[in-house]
XYZ file of C-alpha atoms in Angstrom:
670
model
C 7.175 -10.456 23.324
C 4.071 -8.375 24.446
C 3.741 -5.004 22.723
C 3.853 -1.839 24.878
C 4.316 1.801 24.455
C 8.007 1.415 25.262
C 8.533 -1.902 23.574
C 6.388 -2.190 20.307
C 5.473 -5.499 18.914
C 8.319 -7.031 16.871
C 5.971 -7.861 14.115
C 7.709 -10.019 11.587
C 11.163 -9.669 13.256
C 10.805 -11.360 16.581
C 13.877 -12.630 18.234
C 12.919 -16.200 17.344
C 13.245 -15.391 13.606
C 16.940 -14.944 14.060
C 17.512 -18.286 15.790
C 18.884 -20.325 12.731
C 21.126 -17.600 11.810
C 22.304 -16.546 15.185
C 23.327 -20.069 16.369
C 26.161 -20.130 13.728
C 29.628 -18.833 12.822
C 28.786 -15.827 10.557
C 31.301 -13.720 8.698
C 30.512 -10.260 7.327
C 32.511 -8.526 4.704
C 31.876 -5.093 3.236
C 31.878 -1.399 4.037
C 29.150 1.165 4.070
C 26.195 2.091 6.128
C 24.075 -0.765 5.399
C 26.900 -3.253 5.634
C 27.649 -1.751 9.058
C 23.964 -2.366 9.905
C 24.235 -6.067 8.813
C 27.055 -6.669 11.162
C 25.269 -5.024 13.977
C 22.274 -7.341 13.141
C 24.477 -10.378 12.976
C 26.247 -9.602 16.207
C 22.868 -9.181 18.101
C 21.533 -12.452 16.769
C 24.767 -14.399 17.652
C 24.697 -12.859 21.192
C 21.137 -14.135 21.742
C 21.459 -17.653 20.334
C 25.163 -18.713 20.982
C 26.807 -18.061 17.622
C 29.807 -16.048 16.653
C 30.155 -12.907 14.606
C 33.179 -11.511 12.744
C 33.724 -8.563 10.629
C 36.449 -9.580 8.171
C 38.519 -7.568 5.634
C 39.148 -10.893 3.604
C 36.843 -13.792 3.946
C 39.435 -16.068 2.418
C 38.717 -19.590 1.184
C 39.956 -21.268 4.235
C 38.379 -19.351 7.142
C 35.658 -21.463 8.910
C 32.136 -20.299 8.808
C 28.413 -21.398 8.413
C 27.287 -18.154 6.773
C 29.301 -15.609 4.700
C 27.695 -12.361 3.945
C 29.980 -10.419 1.453
C 30.097 -7.633 -0.915
C 31.913 -7.907 -4.295
C 31.891 -4.577 -6.152
C 32.832 -6.108 -9.321
C 29.362 -7.735 -9.436
C 27.592 -4.414 -9.355
C 26.818 -4.452 -13.066
C 25.188 -7.860 -12.817
C 23.431 -7.429 -9.376
C 22.620 -3.634 -9.159
C 22.658 -1.742 -5.799
C 20.118 -4.023 -4.232
C 20.543 -7.543 -5.655
C 22.359 -10.538 -4.236
C 23.096 -14.119 -4.892
C 22.599 -16.849 -2.328
C 23.926 -20.471 -2.493
C 24.922 -23.262 -0.328
C 27.497 -25.982 -0.753
C 29.858 -27.948 1.381
C 27.725 -27.026 4.490
C 28.368 -23.288 3.883
C 25.797 -20.606 2.950
C 27.069 -17.699 1.029
C 25.287 -14.338 0.263
C 27.108 -12.135 -2.224
C 26.022 -8.670 -3.112
C 27.548 -5.970 -5.352
C 26.781 -3.179 -2.800
C 25.947 -2.662 0.855
C 22.350 -2.226 0.083
C 22.166 -5.775 -1.583
C 23.939 -7.108 1.515
C 21.219 -5.927 3.606
C 18.510 -7.387 1.487
C 20.438 -10.720 1.279
C 20.786 -10.687 5.095
C 16.891 -10.422 5.543
C 16.454 -13.168 2.954
C 18.432 -15.473 5.096
C 16.184 -14.504 7.966
C 13.107 -15.329 5.970
C 14.443 -18.767 4.992
C 15.336 -19.732 8.548
C 16.582 -23.173 8.948
C 16.144 -23.886 5.316
C 19.211 -21.428 4.637
C 21.324 -24.023 6.282
C 19.948 -27.260 5.092
C 21.295 -29.371 2.257
C 22.787 -27.715 -0.958
C 21.339 -24.570 -2.593
C 22.212 -23.947 -6.390
C 23.067 -20.230 -6.809
C 19.909 -18.097 -6.842
C 19.968 -14.461 -7.955
C 17.610 -12.082 -6.393
C 16.981 -8.630 -7.749
C 14.040 -6.156 -7.219
C 11.798 -5.970 -10.133
C 10.988 -2.387 -9.191
C 13.760 -0.023 -8.233
C 11.588 2.145 -5.836
C 9.310 0.547 -3.295
C 7.887 3.560 -1.198
C 5.548 4.257 1.614
C 3.750 7.461 1.625
C 2.983 8.547 5.291
C 0.065 11.058 5.442
C 1.488 12.346 8.765
C 0.711 15.851 9.986
C 3.428 17.627 11.995
C 0.739 18.870 14.456
C -2.610 17.437 15.112
C -4.938 18.805 12.377
C -8.394 19.972 13.645
C -10.079 17.876 10.989
C -7.692 15.151 9.803
C -6.025 14.526 13.188
C -2.263 13.575 13.568
C -2.332 11.125 10.639
C -4.707 11.664 7.780
C -6.653 8.403 7.110
C -4.430 6.851 9.801
C -5.966 4.113 11.979
C -2.953 3.225 14.163
C -2.479 5.949 16.544
C -0.364 9.066 16.202
C 2.692 9.733 13.890
C 5.728 7.795 14.075
C 7.721 10.854 13.009
C 6.177 13.811 14.709
C 4.949 14.602 18.135
C 3.790 17.802 19.677
C 4.658 19.779 16.687
C 8.213 18.746 16.220
C 10.204 15.813 14.759
C 10.686 12.889 17.201
C 14.384 13.328 16.720
C 14.152 16.762 18.154
C 12.855 15.164 21.366
C 15.417 12.209 21.337
C 12.732 9.679 20.303
C 14.193 8.007 17.279
C 14.219 4.407 18.584
C 10.795 3.756 17.207
C 11.740 5.473 13.822
C 14.791 3.207 13.511
C 12.673 0.061 14.319
C 10.264 1.214 11.708
C 12.981 1.428 9.124
C 14.182 -2.085 10.160
C 10.712 -3.603 9.585
C 10.403 -1.965 6.138
C 13.881 -2.917 5.049
C 12.998 -6.584 5.980
C 10.034 -6.493 3.820
C 11.797 -4.705 0.742
C 10.812 -1.052 1.232
C 13.515 1.277 0.348
C 11.994 4.985 0.434
C 9.531 6.855 2.845
C 7.623 10.183 2.425
C 7.528 11.387 5.904
C 4.471 13.989 5.758
C 1.036 14.336 4.366
C 0.454 14.983 0.612
C -2.230 17.383 1.741
C 0.483 19.871 2.913
C -0.678 22.277 5.731
C 1.285 25.230 7.007
C 3.607 23.364 9.262
C 4.324 20.619 6.773
C 5.252 23.291 4.127
C 7.961 24.626 6.309
C 9.748 21.406 6.578
C 11.029 22.291 2.947
C 12.839 25.293 4.267
C 13.559 26.319 7.861
C 12.645 22.947 9.254
C 14.625 20.783 6.929
C 16.994 19.949 9.866
C 14.266 18.025 11.449
C 13.699 15.969 8.218
C 17.489 15.374 8.265
C 17.184 13.746 11.651
C 14.605 11.403 10.399
C 16.701 10.532 7.413
C 19.759 9.905 9.701
C 17.545 7.184 11.723
C 16.214 5.554 8.235
C 19.449 5.552 6.357
C 21.084 2.587 8.195
C 18.397 0.464 6.799
C 18.802 1.563 3.158
C 15.728 3.884 3.363
C 15.739 7.134 1.352
C 13.633 9.859 2.684
C 11.240 11.823 0.538
C 9.139 15.001 1.404
C 5.541 16.055 0.206
C 5.682 19.639 -0.790
C 3.029 22.292 -1.766
C 3.201 23.534 -5.351
C 2.544 26.997 -3.881
C 5.752 26.953 -1.810
C 7.351 29.917 -3.646
C 4.344 32.004 -2.541
C 3.764 30.834 1.000
C 7.344 30.288 1.904
C 9.257 32.439 -0.458
C 7.093 35.486 -0.664
C 6.937 35.519 -4.410
C 3.860 37.007 -6.172
C 3.441 33.846 -8.187
C 4.131 29.916 -8.429
C 3.980 29.867 -12.157
C 6.254 26.905 -13.308
C 7.599 28.825 -16.217
C 8.478 32.061 -14.344
C 12.246 32.285 -13.904
C 12.089 33.697 -10.409
C 10.035 30.581 -9.478
C 12.429 28.263 -11.070
C 15.366 29.875 -9.242
C 13.568 29.666 -6.002
C 12.892 25.922 -6.234
C 16.468 25.433 -7.393
C 17.972 27.139 -4.401
C 15.393 25.513 -1.855
C 16.196 22.127 -3.337
C 20.107 22.757 -3.072
C 19.587 23.490 0.678
C 17.622 20.303 0.981
C 20.506 18.290 -0.329
C 23.039 20.131 1.714
C 21.193 18.843 4.757
C 20.401 15.400 3.292
C 22.756 14.341 0.589
C 20.828 11.178 -0.236
C 17.490 12.755 -0.110
C 14.952 10.826 -2.551
C 12.792 13.779 -3.871
C 9.481 15.512 -3.777
C 5.906 14.143 -3.642
C 3.212 16.449 -4.980
C -0.578 16.557 -4.985
C -1.496 19.448 -7.209
C -4.770 20.834 -8.626
C -6.609 18.061 -6.711
C -9.316 18.406 -4.019
C -8.389 22.195 -3.490
C -4.596 21.813 -3.448
C -2.801 24.518 -5.546
C -1.181 23.630 -8.825
C -0.249 24.803 -12.285
C -3.899 25.186 -13.485
C -3.954 28.575 -11.746
C -1.409 29.896 -14.378
C -2.863 28.235 -17.381
C -0.025 25.579 -17.283
C -0.274 21.752 -17.541
C 0.652 19.031 -15.177
C 3.786 18.411 -17.126
C 4.823 22.027 -16.653
C 4.318 21.621 -12.969
C 6.134 18.389 -12.743
C 8.965 19.424 -14.855
C 9.740 22.596 -12.763
C 10.472 20.344 -9.662
C 12.125 17.648 -11.779
C 14.599 20.157 -13.183
C 15.335 21.386 -9.593
C 16.049 17.943 -8.441
C 17.892 16.613 -11.375
C 21.421 17.861 -10.541
C 21.179 15.780 -7.329
C 19.723 12.728 -8.794
C 16.221 13.211 -7.097
C 12.886 12.342 -8.420
C 9.426 14.115 -8.333
C 6.378 11.988 -7.789
C 3.428 13.758 -9.285
C 0.229 12.257 -8.143
C -2.439 11.734 -10.854
C -5.326 11.758 -8.368
C -7.005 14.852 -10.212
C -10.690 15.074 -10.837
C -13.633 17.509 -10.489
C -14.862 17.330 -6.747
C -17.753 19.825 -7.298
C -19.956 17.782 -9.719
C -23.569 18.085 -10.176
C -25.093 14.684 -9.280
C -27.780 15.067 -11.658
C -25.176 15.343 -14.581
C -24.612 11.699 -15.707
C -22.044 12.708 -18.325
C -19.447 13.890 -15.651
C -17.534 10.676 -14.650
C -14.902 10.715 -11.870
C -13.529 7.533 -13.362
C -12.641 9.309 -16.646
C -10.694 12.085 -14.912
C -6.955 10.908 -14.611
C -6.981 9.431 -18.093
C -8.508 12.634 -19.732
C -6.102 14.808 -17.751
C -2.921 12.865 -18.207
C -2.679 10.811 -21.378
C -2.487 13.741 -23.612
C 0.744 14.567 -21.889
C 2.504 11.341 -22.412
C 6.207 11.970 -23.327
C 6.024 15.598 -21.997
C 7.511 14.683 -18.428
C 11.139 14.782 -17.658
C 12.927 11.514 -17.144
C 13.201 12.089 -13.492
C 9.492 12.888 -13.168
C 7.155 10.080 -11.995
C 3.384 10.029 -12.521
C 1.952 8.361 -9.519
C -1.280 6.659 -10.462
C -3.820 4.998 -8.121
C -4.330 1.263 -8.993
C -7.955 2.019 -9.703
C -9.712 4.970 -11.431
C -11.622 6.002 -8.253
C -10.126 5.746 -4.786
C -8.905 2.587 -3.324
C -12.440 0.841 -3.190
C -12.640 -2.798 -2.193
C -13.189 -3.587 -5.986
C -12.179 -1.468 -8.962
C -10.931 -2.176 -12.526
C -7.292 -1.384 -13.010
C -6.741 2.185 -14.063
C -6.584 2.612 -17.867
C -3.772 5.272 -17.302
C -1.100 2.620 -16.341
C -1.200 1.009 -19.808
C -1.684 4.357 -21.871
C 1.360 6.284 -21.254
C 4.365 4.194 -22.509
C 6.656 7.278 -22.696
C 5.969 8.419 -19.080
C 7.438 6.680 -15.860
C 4.400 5.408 -14.083
C 4.305 4.497 -10.212
C 1.444 2.456 -9.107
C -0.103 3.668 -5.899
C -1.795 1.236 -3.383
C -3.382 2.083 -0.106
C -2.193 -0.183 2.778
C -4.099 1.934 5.227
C -7.595 0.479 4.950
C -9.660 3.683 4.455
C -12.411 1.828 2.614
C -11.566 -1.687 3.653
C -12.396 -1.570 7.426
C -9.920 0.993 8.641
C -7.781 -1.748 10.538
C -10.700 -2.639 12.606
C -11.674 -5.356 10.118
C -9.243 -8.074 8.910
C -8.788 -7.392 5.163
C -5.534 -8.825 3.819
C -5.064 -6.983 0.659
C -2.253 -8.950 -1.067
C -4.556 -10.938 -3.230
C -6.184 -7.745 -4.667
C -2.892 -6.052 -5.191
C -1.548 -9.151 -6.918
C -4.526 -9.209 -9.358
C -3.799 -5.449 -10.113
C -0.061 -6.145 -10.450
C -0.529 -9.212 -12.833
C -3.167 -7.497 -14.930
C -2.169 -7.077 -18.644
C -3.550 -3.756 -20.015
C -2.950 -4.782 -23.698
C -4.035 -8.476 -23.188
C -2.196 -11.599 -22.500
C 0.650 -10.928 -24.930
C 1.425 -7.353 -23.402
C 3.258 -6.369 -20.217
C 1.667 -6.692 -16.811
C 0.996 -3.663 -14.509
C 4.014 -4.792 -12.572
C 6.248 -4.550 -15.548
C 4.816 -1.188 -16.645
C 5.268 0.445 -13.116
C 8.732 1.710 -14.158
C 8.441 4.470 -11.612
C 8.005 1.908 -8.686
C 5.306 0.880 -6.266
C 4.031 3.297 -3.652
C 1.683 2.635 -0.881
C -0.164 4.932 1.480
C 1.255 3.666 4.938
C -1.047 2.093 7.546
C 1.503 2.349 10.454
C 1.466 4.688 13.404
C 2.758 4.775 16.928
C 0.297 2.168 18.200
C 2.149 -0.593 20.042
C 1.197 -3.101 17.262
C 2.195 -0.523 14.541
C -1.043 -1.062 12.525
C -3.869 -0.884 15.183
C -5.079 -4.409 14.142
C -2.220 -6.825 14.575
C -3.435 -8.837 11.421
C -3.224 -5.531 9.355
C 0.571 -5.944 9.587
C 0.088 -8.369 6.779
C -0.608 -5.411 4.495
C 2.496 -3.391 5.554
C 4.673 -6.533 4.948
C 3.284 -7.410 1.660
C 3.691 -4.039 0.061
C 7.422 -4.386 0.255
C 7.365 -7.946 -0.952
C 5.147 -7.454 -3.936
C 7.286 -4.368 -4.979
C 10.348 -6.607 -5.013
C 8.503 -9.288 -7.165
C 4.994 -8.012 -8.446
C 4.456 -11.611 -9.838
C 4.862 -13.333 -6.622
C 2.054 -15.606 -5.167
C 0.352 -13.476 -2.758
C -0.645 -16.350 -0.546
C 2.998 -17.450 -0.296
C 3.986 -13.975 0.679
C 1.291 -14.062 3.333
C 2.781 -17.416 4.450
C 6.119 -15.729 4.877
C 4.528 -13.319 7.060
C 2.724 -15.921 9.113
C 5.988 -17.824 9.697
C 7.955 -14.893 10.714
C 5.370 -13.236 12.796
C 3.888 -16.096 14.709
C 6.883 -18.640 14.336
C 4.522 -21.630 14.356
C 7.511 -23.988 14.674
C 7.899 -22.844 18.190
C 4.343 -23.587 19.345
C 2.813 -26.756 20.574
C 0.578 -27.350 17.648
C 2.187 -25.564 14.657
C -0.128 -26.983 11.847
C -3.234 -25.908 13.796
C -1.820 -22.460 14.155
C -0.828 -22.217 10.460
C -4.289 -23.504 9.375
C -6.132 -21.180 11.625
C -4.142 -18.099 10.524
C -4.563 -18.953 6.873
C -8.379 -19.616 7.450
C -8.747 -16.011 8.859
C -6.246 -14.171 6.641
C -6.381 -15.640 3.080
C -10.145 -15.009 2.168
C -10.561 -11.894 4.324
C -10.505 -9.471 1.310
C -13.356 -11.268 -0.328
C -15.276 -11.673 2.860
C -14.995 -7.909 3.435
C -16.265 -7.456 -0.131
C -19.232 -9.531 0.274
C -20.763 -7.782 3.251
C -20.074 -4.307 1.770
C -20.591 -2.599 -1.575
C -21.434 -5.176 -4.257
C -20.186 -6.016 -7.740
C -17.712 -3.081 -7.967
C -20.348 -0.409 -7.174
C -18.199 1.178 -4.471
C -18.639 4.194 -2.075
C -21.589 3.021 0.148
C -19.750 4.496 3.176
C -20.505 7.282 5.725
C -19.383 10.692 4.348
C -16.245 12.139 5.682
C -14.845 9.443 7.973
C -15.819 6.555 5.519
C -16.404 4.028 8.141
C -19.627 1.979 8.180
C -22.466 1.873 5.662
C -24.326 4.546 4.179
C -25.707 3.403 0.798
C -26.631 6.931 -0.387
C -23.893 8.602 1.587
C -22.211 10.104 -1.479
C -24.970 9.498 -3.898
C -26.022 13.199 -4.082
C -22.648 14.589 -3.367
C -20.294 17.098 -5.265
C -17.592 14.434 -4.825
C -19.305 11.995 -7.309
C -22.237 9.751 -7.724
C -21.524 6.113 -7.530
C -24.474 3.649 -8.075
C -27.531 5.377 -9.439
C -29.909 2.986 -7.854
C -33.532 3.443 -8.660
C -36.674 1.333 -8.801
C -35.620 -0.344 -12.091
C -32.007 -1.136 -11.506
C -28.552 -0.115 -10.062
C -25.052 0.589 -11.422
C -23.283 3.323 -13.612
C -23.368 3.100 -17.279
C -19.794 3.567 -18.555
C -20.172 1.940 -21.908
C -19.014 3.788 -25.047
C -22.417 3.212 -26.684
C -24.892 4.745 -24.126
C -22.886 5.881 -21.157
C -19.961 7.971 -20.100
C -17.376 6.274 -22.551
C -15.124 5.285 -19.651
C -14.782 1.723 -21.066
C -13.333 2.960 -24.290
C -10.441 4.223 -22.385
C -8.980 0.646 -22.237
C -7.285 -1.108 -24.974
C -8.640 -4.330 -26.596
C -9.675 -6.830 -25.501
C -10.566 -5.065 -22.344
C -12.709 -2.191 -23.873
C -14.719 -4.968 -25.614
C -15.232 -7.056 -22.596
C -16.181 -4.131 -20.297
C -18.552 -2.654 -23.095
C -21.334 -5.010 -22.823
C -23.112 -6.462 -19.503
C -23.076 -9.900 -21.149
C -19.324 -10.107 -21.244
C -18.317 -7.871 -18.424
C -17.032 -9.820 -15.367
C -19.647 -10.246 -12.507
C -17.409 -8.478 -9.861
C -17.284 -5.253 -12.077
C -20.760 -5.237 -13.512
C -22.207 -2.381 -11.547
C -19.067 -0.271 -12.167
C -19.544 -0.401 -15.781
C -23.276 -0.981 -16.307
C -26.741 0.150 -15.114
C -28.746 -3.197 -15.117
C -32.199 -4.361 -13.992
C -32.307 -6.185 -10.595
C -33.309 -9.256 -12.364
C -30.359 -9.250 -14.718
C -28.777 -12.712 -14.558
C -24.974 -12.930 -13.627
C -22.555 -15.298 -15.028
C -22.852 -17.030 -11.693
C -26.560 -17.843 -12.614
C -27.918 -15.462 -9.933
C -29.808 -12.432 -10.392
C -28.116 -9.075 -9.199
C -30.587 -8.788 -6.397
C -30.198 -12.269 -5.241
C -26.418 -11.915 -5.344
C -26.655 -8.801 -3.104
C -28.756 -10.595 -0.554
C -26.737 -13.893 -0.478
C -23.271 -12.394 -0.296
C -24.226 -10.053 2.503
C -25.542 -12.965 4.443
C -22.601 -15.007 3.577
C -20.067 -12.054 4.623
C -21.471 -11.934 8.127
C -21.317 -15.814 8.275
C -17.775 -15.874 7.392
C -16.832 -13.204 9.944
C -18.659 -15.269 12.560
C -16.575 -18.343 11.469
C -13.252 -16.361 11.620
C -14.068 -15.125 15.041
C -14.555 -18.734 16.244
C -11.259 -19.924 14.556
C -9.304 -17.005 16.160
C -10.845 -17.885 19.580
C -9.589 -21.328 19.091
C -5.943 -20.183 18.573
C -5.925 -18.583 22.129
C -3.214 -20.894 23.526
C -1.054 -20.633 20.365
C -0.690 -16.872 20.024
C 0.899 -14.320 22.241
C -1.961 -13.309 24.787
C -1.614 -9.482 24.185
C -1.811 -9.940 20.422
C -4.648 -12.468 20.697
C -6.644 -10.307 22.869
C -6.418 -7.213 20.545
C -7.402 -9.258 17.607
C -10.326 -10.863 19.458
C -11.450 -7.190 20.350
C -11.124 -6.031 16.768
C -13.024 -9.078 15.572
C -16.053 -8.248 17.838
C -16.161 -4.888 16.156
C -15.888 -6.367 12.549
C -18.942 -8.681 13.335
C -21.006 -5.806 14.690
C -20.066 -3.700 11.675
C -20.695 -6.503 9.142
C -24.176 -7.162 10.493
C -24.835 -3.487 10.191
C -23.595 -3.474 6.545
C -25.769 -6.452 5.824
C -28.740 -4.954 7.192
C -28.340 -1.392 5.643
C -27.455 -2.752 2.185
C -30.017 -5.561 2.055
C -32.970 -3.431 3.483
C -32.124 -0.540 1.067
C -32.237 -2.783 -2.016
C -35.327 -4.616 -0.883
C -37.170 -1.206 -0.542
C -35.654 0.200 -3.758
C -36.317 -3.022 -5.902
C -39.526 -4.568 -4.352
C -37.994 -7.907 -4.922
C -37.878 -10.254 -1.844
C -35.206 -12.637 -0.888
C -35.868 -15.937 -2.722
C -34.579 -17.741 0.359
C -37.137 -16.156 2.735
C -34.675 -14.694 5.178
C -35.498 -11.864 7.430
C -34.189 -8.361 5.857
C -34.529 -5.445 8.378
């Protein structure tokens, strides 16, 4: 299928993905909205591929079927609301769930299995999500913002939810919203925040007189088990309610939030809760009233508690008016310093939403120490699927391997829990989807949207197996004349793309060598003398930020052992994070055996060469990939190659002039 404005790309749910299921006799047993959705899906698949679909009140042991999808409420305790069991014996495949939401996930599991779901015997396998919440935060503005546009940090067109200042449901344009919910459910996502965390005037009103528009979006997402959340401004009692204060301990403020929240649940009974960015980058918050973040979060948690809702309070709080000459101020320290003293002070239905690294979604960062330092607080780990600092969906950069490294990291060492186990508040990702016909601008960026949900379901999953799932569903190699060449080619351009991007951009964990404002393309000193922070401290003698306890900002000491000891010394710090933790001479020898300066030169040349090779591989797949999709990716690869060469030349030239050390291999540096 070719993507168009009226018929968007089917992504990982092309018709062909349903062939194995739709050519059989299928029984559906269960009631409730997601069970209704399962029956509709099965009916459509069977109509397309010659099978038979039946909705049955009693499946009965003697009824003929190839696939039985059933709910058994008595198994809710065992399976939870979203779990399911799949098994195959006597030439029959059965999916059993305790609730309709589990049936929906079981159905999409069969779609992922394809023909394997109907081959041989399968001992009963139980599948339950490791994380109860897997959410996308859409940074969508209701109206086109004069600076940030329709979608802040969005690289895939306009908003899926809003057009011309109103919700798409108000314009009768919900088909695309439903299709989005369907794709998300198939990957494991179960919650969506539909507006920007930087809440502007129009977005603020969604909480009150425009809640009906949000309800229309919730109606479109609900059939696929997606709960709707809303970003709100902490100052809502002032800007919407006319109160003189938003003090979280003021009784009138508490009453206003309670009443407003009640009206939200009257319109959307299964509403998920609020997302809040407070006292961060100019957004209002409790600091104005001498209150803590726990005071602010608990205000909203108390308003939501009677309805089972949750407040997601973002921990992205730091001083964005720094003096670049002051080396004691360290943005990386900020979240830990602000929040760890408050551990245990947050309500049970308050979730602290922590970025996976201490900075801002850079191509390489250490894992945030906050995640392992607040055992009495529900933590949600926040990722960024939209590629703000990783190529903005003009470059191929499959982030599943990076996210997997984060989720497998053990903040207290090998005997402690992993980040995926500590994320009791869930996994949240900033969305990379828009109204672009291919959803994500770059068709290969769909991989990032898919893997967020799959890693939320199983944080310990092999990221390359998840990417293989996406490849098999999206490109259906089995239906092409040369499936192995297609698989090999797709793996070649996707698997290593994150490390390729890292090679030709900011080296060794230093980060932020981007053009200020829009963050696309190289500018080595772009933020170096900025109030937003200082990131590499390059001079004639060396490069990097000293974050050691002994001589630097002390950030390394925020980690528990063994990490605090490992990061403390440049002799033990991992190469890929060296410049994040230490200022070292250009001649410092890495564990790889190369000097820092030679590593910079070599990786930037290698990164460009790898993009050139990826472009050649993609060109060779022209006869095996749908033409429109192939052409869009080829176009994006041309831009990626141009940009990679620009990065190489800017970074290498900068450090040649700064260090005075020539390339040992004698290559030309511009």
